[in-house]
PDB file of C-alpha atoms in Angstrom:
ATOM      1  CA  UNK A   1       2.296 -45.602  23.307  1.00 41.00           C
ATOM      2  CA  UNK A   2       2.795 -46.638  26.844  1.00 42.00           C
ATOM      3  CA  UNK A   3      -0.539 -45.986  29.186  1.00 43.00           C
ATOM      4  CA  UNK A   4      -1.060 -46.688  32.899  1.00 43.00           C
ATOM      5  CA  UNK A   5      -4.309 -46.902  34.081  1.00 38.00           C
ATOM      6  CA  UNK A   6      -5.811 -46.962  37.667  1.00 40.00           C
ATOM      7  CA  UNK A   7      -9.218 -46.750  38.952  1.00 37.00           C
ATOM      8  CA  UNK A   8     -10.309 -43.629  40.494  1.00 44.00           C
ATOM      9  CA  UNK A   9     -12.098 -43.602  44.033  1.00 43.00           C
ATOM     10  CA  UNK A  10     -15.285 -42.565  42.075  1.00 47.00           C
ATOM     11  CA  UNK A  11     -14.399 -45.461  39.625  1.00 48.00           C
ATOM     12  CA  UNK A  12     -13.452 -43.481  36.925  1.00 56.00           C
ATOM     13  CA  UNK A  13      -9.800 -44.126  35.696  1.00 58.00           C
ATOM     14  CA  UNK A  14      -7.200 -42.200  35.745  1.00 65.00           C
ATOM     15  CA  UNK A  15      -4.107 -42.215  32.855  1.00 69.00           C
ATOM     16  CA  UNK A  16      -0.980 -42.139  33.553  1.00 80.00           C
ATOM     17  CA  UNK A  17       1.702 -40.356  30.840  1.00 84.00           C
ATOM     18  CA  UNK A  18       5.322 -41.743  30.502  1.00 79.00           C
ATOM     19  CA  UNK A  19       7.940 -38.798  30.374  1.00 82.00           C
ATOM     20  CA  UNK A  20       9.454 -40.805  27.327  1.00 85.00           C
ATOM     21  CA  UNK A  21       6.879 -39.437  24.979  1.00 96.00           C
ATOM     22  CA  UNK A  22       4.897 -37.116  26.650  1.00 97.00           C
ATOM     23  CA  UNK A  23       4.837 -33.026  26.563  1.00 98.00           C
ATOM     24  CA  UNK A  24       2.961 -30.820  29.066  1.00 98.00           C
ATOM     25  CA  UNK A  25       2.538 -27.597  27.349  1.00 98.00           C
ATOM     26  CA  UNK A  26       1.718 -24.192  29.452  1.00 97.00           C
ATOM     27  CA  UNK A  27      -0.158 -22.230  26.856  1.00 97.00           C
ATOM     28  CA  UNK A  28       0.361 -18.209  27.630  1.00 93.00           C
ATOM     29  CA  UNK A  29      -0.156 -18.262  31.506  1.00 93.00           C
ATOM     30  CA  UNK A  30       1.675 -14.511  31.478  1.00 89.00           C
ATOM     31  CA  UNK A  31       0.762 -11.528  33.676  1.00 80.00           C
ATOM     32  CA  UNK A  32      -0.950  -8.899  30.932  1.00 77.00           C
ATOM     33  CA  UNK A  33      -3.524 -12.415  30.520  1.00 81.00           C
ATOM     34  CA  UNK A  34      -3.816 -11.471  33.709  1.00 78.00           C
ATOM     35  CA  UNK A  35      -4.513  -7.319  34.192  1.00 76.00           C
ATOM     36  CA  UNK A  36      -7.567  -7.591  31.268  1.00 72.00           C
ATOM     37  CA  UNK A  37     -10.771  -5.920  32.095  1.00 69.00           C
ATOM     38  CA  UNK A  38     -12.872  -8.813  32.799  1.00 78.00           C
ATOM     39  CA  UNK A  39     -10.628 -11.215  35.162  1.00 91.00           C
ATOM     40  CA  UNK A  40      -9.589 -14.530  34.265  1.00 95.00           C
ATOM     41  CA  UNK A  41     -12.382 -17.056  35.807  1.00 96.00           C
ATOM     42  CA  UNK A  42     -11.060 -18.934  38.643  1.00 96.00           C
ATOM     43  CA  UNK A  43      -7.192 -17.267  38.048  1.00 95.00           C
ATOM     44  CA  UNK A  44      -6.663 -18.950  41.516  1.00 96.00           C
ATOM     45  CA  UNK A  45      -7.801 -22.383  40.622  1.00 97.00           C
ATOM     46  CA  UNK A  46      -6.098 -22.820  37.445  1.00 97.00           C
ATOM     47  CA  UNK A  47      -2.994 -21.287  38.847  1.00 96.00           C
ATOM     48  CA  UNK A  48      -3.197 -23.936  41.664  1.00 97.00           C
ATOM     49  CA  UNK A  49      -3.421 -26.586  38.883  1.00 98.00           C
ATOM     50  CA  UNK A  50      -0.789 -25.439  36.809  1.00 98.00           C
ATOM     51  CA  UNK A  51       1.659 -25.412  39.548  1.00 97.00           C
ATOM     52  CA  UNK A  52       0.985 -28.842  40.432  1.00 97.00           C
ATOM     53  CA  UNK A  53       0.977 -29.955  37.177  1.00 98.00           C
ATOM     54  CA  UNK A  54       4.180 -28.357  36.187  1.00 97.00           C
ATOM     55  CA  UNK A  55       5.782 -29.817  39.620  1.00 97.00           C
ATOM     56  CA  UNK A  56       4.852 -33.639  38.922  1.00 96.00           C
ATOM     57  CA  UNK A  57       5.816 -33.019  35.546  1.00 97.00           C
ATOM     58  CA  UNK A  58       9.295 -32.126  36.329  1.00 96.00           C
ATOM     59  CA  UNK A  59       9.670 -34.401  38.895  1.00 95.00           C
ATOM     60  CA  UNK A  60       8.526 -37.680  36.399  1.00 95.00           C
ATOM     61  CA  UNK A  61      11.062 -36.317  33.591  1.00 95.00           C
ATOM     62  CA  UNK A  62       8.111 -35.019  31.361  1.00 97.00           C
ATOM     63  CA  UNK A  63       9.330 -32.195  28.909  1.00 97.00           C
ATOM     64  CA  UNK A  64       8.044 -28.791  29.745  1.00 98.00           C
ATOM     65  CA  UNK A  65       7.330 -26.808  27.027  1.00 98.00           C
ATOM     66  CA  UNK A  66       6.279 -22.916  27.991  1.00 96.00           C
ATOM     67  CA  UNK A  67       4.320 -21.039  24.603  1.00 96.00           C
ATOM     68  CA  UNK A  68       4.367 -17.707  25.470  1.00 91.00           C
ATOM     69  CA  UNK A  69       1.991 -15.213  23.165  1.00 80.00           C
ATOM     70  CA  UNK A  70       4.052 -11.924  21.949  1.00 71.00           C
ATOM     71  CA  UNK A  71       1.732  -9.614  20.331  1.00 62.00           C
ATOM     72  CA  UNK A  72       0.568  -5.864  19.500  1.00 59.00           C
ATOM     73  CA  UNK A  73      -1.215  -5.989  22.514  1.00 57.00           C
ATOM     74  CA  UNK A  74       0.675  -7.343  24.845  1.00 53.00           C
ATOM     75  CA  UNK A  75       3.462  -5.355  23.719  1.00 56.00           C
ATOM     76  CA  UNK A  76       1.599  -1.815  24.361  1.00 55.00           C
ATOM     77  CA  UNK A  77       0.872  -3.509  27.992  1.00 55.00           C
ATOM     78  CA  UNK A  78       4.944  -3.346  28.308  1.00 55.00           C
ATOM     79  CA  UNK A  79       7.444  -5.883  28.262  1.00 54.00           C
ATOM     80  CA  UNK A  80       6.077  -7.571  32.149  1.00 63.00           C
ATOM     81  CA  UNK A  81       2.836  -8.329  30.530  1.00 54.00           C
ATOM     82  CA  UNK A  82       4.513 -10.484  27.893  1.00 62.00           C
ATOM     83  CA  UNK A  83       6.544 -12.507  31.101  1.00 75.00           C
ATOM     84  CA  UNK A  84       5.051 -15.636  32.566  1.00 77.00           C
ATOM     85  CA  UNK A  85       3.274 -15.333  35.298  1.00 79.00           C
ATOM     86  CA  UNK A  86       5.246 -15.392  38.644  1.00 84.00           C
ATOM     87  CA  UNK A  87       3.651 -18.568  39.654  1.00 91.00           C
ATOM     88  CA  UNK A  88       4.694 -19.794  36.431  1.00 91.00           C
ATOM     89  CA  UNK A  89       8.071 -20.217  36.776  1.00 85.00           C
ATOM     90  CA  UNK A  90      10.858 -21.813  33.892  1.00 89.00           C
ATOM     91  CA  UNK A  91      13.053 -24.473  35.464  1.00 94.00           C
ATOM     92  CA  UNK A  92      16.251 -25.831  33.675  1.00 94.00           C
ATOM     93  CA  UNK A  93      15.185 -28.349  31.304  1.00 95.00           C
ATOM     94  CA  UNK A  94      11.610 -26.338  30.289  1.00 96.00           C
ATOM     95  CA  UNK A  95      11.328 -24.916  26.996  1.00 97.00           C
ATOM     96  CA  UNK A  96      10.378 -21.475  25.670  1.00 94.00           C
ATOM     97  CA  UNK A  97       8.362 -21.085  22.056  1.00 95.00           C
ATOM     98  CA  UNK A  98       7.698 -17.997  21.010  1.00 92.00           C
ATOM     99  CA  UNK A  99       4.236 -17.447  19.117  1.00 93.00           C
ATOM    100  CA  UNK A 100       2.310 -14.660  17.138  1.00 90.00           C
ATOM    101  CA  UNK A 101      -0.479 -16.681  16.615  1.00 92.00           C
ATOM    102  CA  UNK A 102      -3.353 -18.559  18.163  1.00 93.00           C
ATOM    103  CA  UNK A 103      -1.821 -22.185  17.899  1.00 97.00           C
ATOM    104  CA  UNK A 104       1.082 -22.562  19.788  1.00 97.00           C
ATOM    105  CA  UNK A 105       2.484 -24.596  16.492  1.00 98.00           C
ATOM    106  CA  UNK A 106       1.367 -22.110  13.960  1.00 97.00           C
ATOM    107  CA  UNK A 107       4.270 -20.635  12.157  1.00 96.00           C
ATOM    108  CA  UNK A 108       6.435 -21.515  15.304  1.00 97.00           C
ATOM    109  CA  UNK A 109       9.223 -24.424  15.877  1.00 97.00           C
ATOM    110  CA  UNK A 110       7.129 -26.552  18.430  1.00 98.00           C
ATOM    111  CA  UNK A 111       6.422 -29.513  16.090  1.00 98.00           C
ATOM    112  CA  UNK A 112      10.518 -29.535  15.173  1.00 98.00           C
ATOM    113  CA  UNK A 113      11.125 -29.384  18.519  1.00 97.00           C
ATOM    114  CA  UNK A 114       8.959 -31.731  20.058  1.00 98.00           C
ATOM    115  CA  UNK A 115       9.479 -34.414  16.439  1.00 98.00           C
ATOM    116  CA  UNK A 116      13.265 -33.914  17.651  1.00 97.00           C
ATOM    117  CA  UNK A 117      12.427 -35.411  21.566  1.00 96.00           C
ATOM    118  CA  UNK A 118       9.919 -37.750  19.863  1.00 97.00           C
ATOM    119  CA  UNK A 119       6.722 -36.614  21.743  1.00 98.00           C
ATOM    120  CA  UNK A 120       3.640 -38.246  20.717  1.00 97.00           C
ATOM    121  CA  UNK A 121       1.794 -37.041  23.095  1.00 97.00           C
ATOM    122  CA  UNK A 122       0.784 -33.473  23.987  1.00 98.00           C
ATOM    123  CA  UNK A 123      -0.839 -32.306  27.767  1.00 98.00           C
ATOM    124  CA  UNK A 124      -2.669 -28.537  26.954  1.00 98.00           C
ATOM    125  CA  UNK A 125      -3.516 -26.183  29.717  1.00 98.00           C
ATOM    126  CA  UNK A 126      -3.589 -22.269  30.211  1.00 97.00           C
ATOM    127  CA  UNK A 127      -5.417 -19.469  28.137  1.00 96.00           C
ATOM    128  CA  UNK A 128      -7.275 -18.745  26.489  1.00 95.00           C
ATOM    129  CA  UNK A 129     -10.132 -22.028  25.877  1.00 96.00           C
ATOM    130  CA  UNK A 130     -11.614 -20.288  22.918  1.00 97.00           C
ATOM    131  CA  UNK A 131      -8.625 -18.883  21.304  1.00 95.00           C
ATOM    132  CA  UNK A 132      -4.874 -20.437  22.020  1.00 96.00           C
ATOM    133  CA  UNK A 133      -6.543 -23.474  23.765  1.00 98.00           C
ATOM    134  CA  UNK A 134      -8.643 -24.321  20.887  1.00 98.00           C
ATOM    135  CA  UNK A 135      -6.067 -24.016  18.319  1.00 98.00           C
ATOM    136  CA  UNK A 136      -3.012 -25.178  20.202  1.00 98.00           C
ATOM    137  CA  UNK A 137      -5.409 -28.823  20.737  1.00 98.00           C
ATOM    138  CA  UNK A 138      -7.042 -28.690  17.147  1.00 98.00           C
ATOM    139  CA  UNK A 139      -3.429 -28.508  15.686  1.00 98.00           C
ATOM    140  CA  UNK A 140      -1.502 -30.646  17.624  1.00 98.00           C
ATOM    141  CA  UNK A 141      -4.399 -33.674  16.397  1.00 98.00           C
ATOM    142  CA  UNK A 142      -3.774 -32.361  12.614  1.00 98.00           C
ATOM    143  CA  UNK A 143      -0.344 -33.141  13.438  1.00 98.00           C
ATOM    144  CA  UNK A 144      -0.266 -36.686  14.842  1.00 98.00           C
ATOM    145  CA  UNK A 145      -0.365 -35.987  18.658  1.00 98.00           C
ATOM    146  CA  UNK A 146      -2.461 -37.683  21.083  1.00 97.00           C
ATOM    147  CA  UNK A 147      -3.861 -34.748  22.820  1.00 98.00           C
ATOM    148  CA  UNK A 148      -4.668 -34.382  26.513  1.00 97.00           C
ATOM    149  CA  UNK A 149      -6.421 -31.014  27.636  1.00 98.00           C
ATOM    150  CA  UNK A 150      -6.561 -30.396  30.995  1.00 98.00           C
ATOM    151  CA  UNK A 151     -10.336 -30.127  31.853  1.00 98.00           C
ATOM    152  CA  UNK A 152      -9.925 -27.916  34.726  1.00 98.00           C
ATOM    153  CA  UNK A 153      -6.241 -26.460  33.641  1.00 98.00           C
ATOM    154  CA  UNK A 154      -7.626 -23.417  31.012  1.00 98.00           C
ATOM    155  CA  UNK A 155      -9.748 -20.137  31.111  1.00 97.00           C
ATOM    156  CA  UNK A 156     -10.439 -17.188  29.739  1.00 96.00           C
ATOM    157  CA  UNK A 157     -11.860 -13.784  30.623  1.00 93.00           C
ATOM    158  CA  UNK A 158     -15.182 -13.646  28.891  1.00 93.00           C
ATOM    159  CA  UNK A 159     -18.143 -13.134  30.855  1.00 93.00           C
ATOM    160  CA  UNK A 160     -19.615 -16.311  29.949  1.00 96.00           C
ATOM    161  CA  UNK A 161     -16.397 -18.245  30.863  1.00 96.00           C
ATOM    162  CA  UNK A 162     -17.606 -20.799  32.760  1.00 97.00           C
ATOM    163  CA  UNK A 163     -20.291 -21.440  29.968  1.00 98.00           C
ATOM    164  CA  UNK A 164     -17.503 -21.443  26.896  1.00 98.00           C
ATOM    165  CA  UNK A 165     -15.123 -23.753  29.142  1.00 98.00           C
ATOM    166  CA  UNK A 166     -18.108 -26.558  29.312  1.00 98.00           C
ATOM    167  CA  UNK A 167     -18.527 -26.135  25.633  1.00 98.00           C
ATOM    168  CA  UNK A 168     -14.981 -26.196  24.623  1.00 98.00           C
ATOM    169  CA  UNK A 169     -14.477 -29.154  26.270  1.00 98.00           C
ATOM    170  CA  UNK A 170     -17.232 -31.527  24.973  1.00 98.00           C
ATOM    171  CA  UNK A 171     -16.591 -30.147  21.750  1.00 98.00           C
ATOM    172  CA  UNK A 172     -12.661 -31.175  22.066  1.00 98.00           C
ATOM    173  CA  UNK A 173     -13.927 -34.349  23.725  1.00 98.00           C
ATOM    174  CA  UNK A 174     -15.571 -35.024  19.871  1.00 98.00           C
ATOM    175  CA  UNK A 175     -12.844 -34.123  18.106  1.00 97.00           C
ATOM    176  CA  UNK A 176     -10.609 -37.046  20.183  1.00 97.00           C
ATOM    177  CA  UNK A 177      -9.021 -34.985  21.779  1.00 98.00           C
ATOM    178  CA  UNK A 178      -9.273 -36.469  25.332  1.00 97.00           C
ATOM    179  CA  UNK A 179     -10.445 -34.019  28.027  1.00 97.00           C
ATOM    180  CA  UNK A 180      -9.422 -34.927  31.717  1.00 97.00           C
ATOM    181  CA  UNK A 181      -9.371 -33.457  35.382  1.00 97.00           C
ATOM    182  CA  UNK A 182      -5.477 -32.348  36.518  1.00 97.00           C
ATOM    183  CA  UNK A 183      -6.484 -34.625  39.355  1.00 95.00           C
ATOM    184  CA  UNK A 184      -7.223 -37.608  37.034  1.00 94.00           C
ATOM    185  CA  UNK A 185      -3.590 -37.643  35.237  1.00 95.00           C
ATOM    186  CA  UNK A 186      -0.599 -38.333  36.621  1.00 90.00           C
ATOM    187  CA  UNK A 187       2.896 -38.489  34.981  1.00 93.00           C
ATOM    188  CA  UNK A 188       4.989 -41.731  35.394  1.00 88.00           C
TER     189      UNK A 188
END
């Protein structure tokens, strides 16, 4: 695998991710996520971050995947809640999987799909850290993939959020899955 790395102003590094075998997947960012009770925990922020994310993406040649959840639930919301959010937009060239389930490769074609473009290497972000986060990252490392989740690129809605994002990420982080800043990856 082909790695780039520069030193950060703070002295940390930074990676850099070719587009030939690298993924960025944006894990159900979709407007009933959205319209919950409890509000997603800095909806702004990570919005912010998975624009920019999805915009150098495109612009290196890295494949976009979009996993959008389809459920019970969202279904009773109505058909909007199951769309992307508007800031989330599909471009030509992104791709749409379809899932029931937590993982985004659980009884779904992403591993075909991304075996066929010969990704090695998956970038996570979206919602939600405990549940499709989790999974989607735990899964992708059962199935060969480097993993990259995006430290401050998922959410949720619980009322501890900010507690269960922490956790979720050392946890990945000892797992090998590595856990990085949007700001500290860049796509080449």
């Amino acid at each position: 695998m082909e790695y780039n790395i520069r030193r950060c102003k703070n002295g940390g590094d930074i990676m850099g991710y070719t587009s030939s075998n690298t993924a960025l997947l944006a894990v159900d960012i979709q407007k009933g996520l959205f319209r919950t009770a409890t509000s997603v925990y800095k909806a702004e922020e990570l919005l912010n971050t998975a624009e920019k994310l999805l915009q150098e993406a495109r612009e290196a040649g890295i494949q976009v995947v979009h996993v959008q959840r389809y459920n019970e639930i969202l279904d009773a919301i109505g058909e909007k809640a199951i769309n992307m959010h508007p800031r989330i937009s599909f471009k030509p060239g992104d791709l749409m999987v379809r899932k029931e389930w937590m993982s985004a490769f659980h009884k779904t074609n992403l591993h075909e799909v991304l075996q066929r473009k010969n990704i090695e290497r998956i970038v996570v972000m979206g919602l939600v850290t405990q549940g499709a986060i989790k999974a989607t990252c735990l899964q992708g490392k059962e199935l060969g993939y480097e993993v990259v989740l995006v430290a401050n690129g998922h959410s949720n809605n619980n009322n501890n959020a900010q507690q269960i994002i922490k956790e979720w990420n050392e946890t990945l982080m000892k797992e090998n899955i590595s856990v990085l800043k949007a700001e500290d990856i860049y796509f080449l």
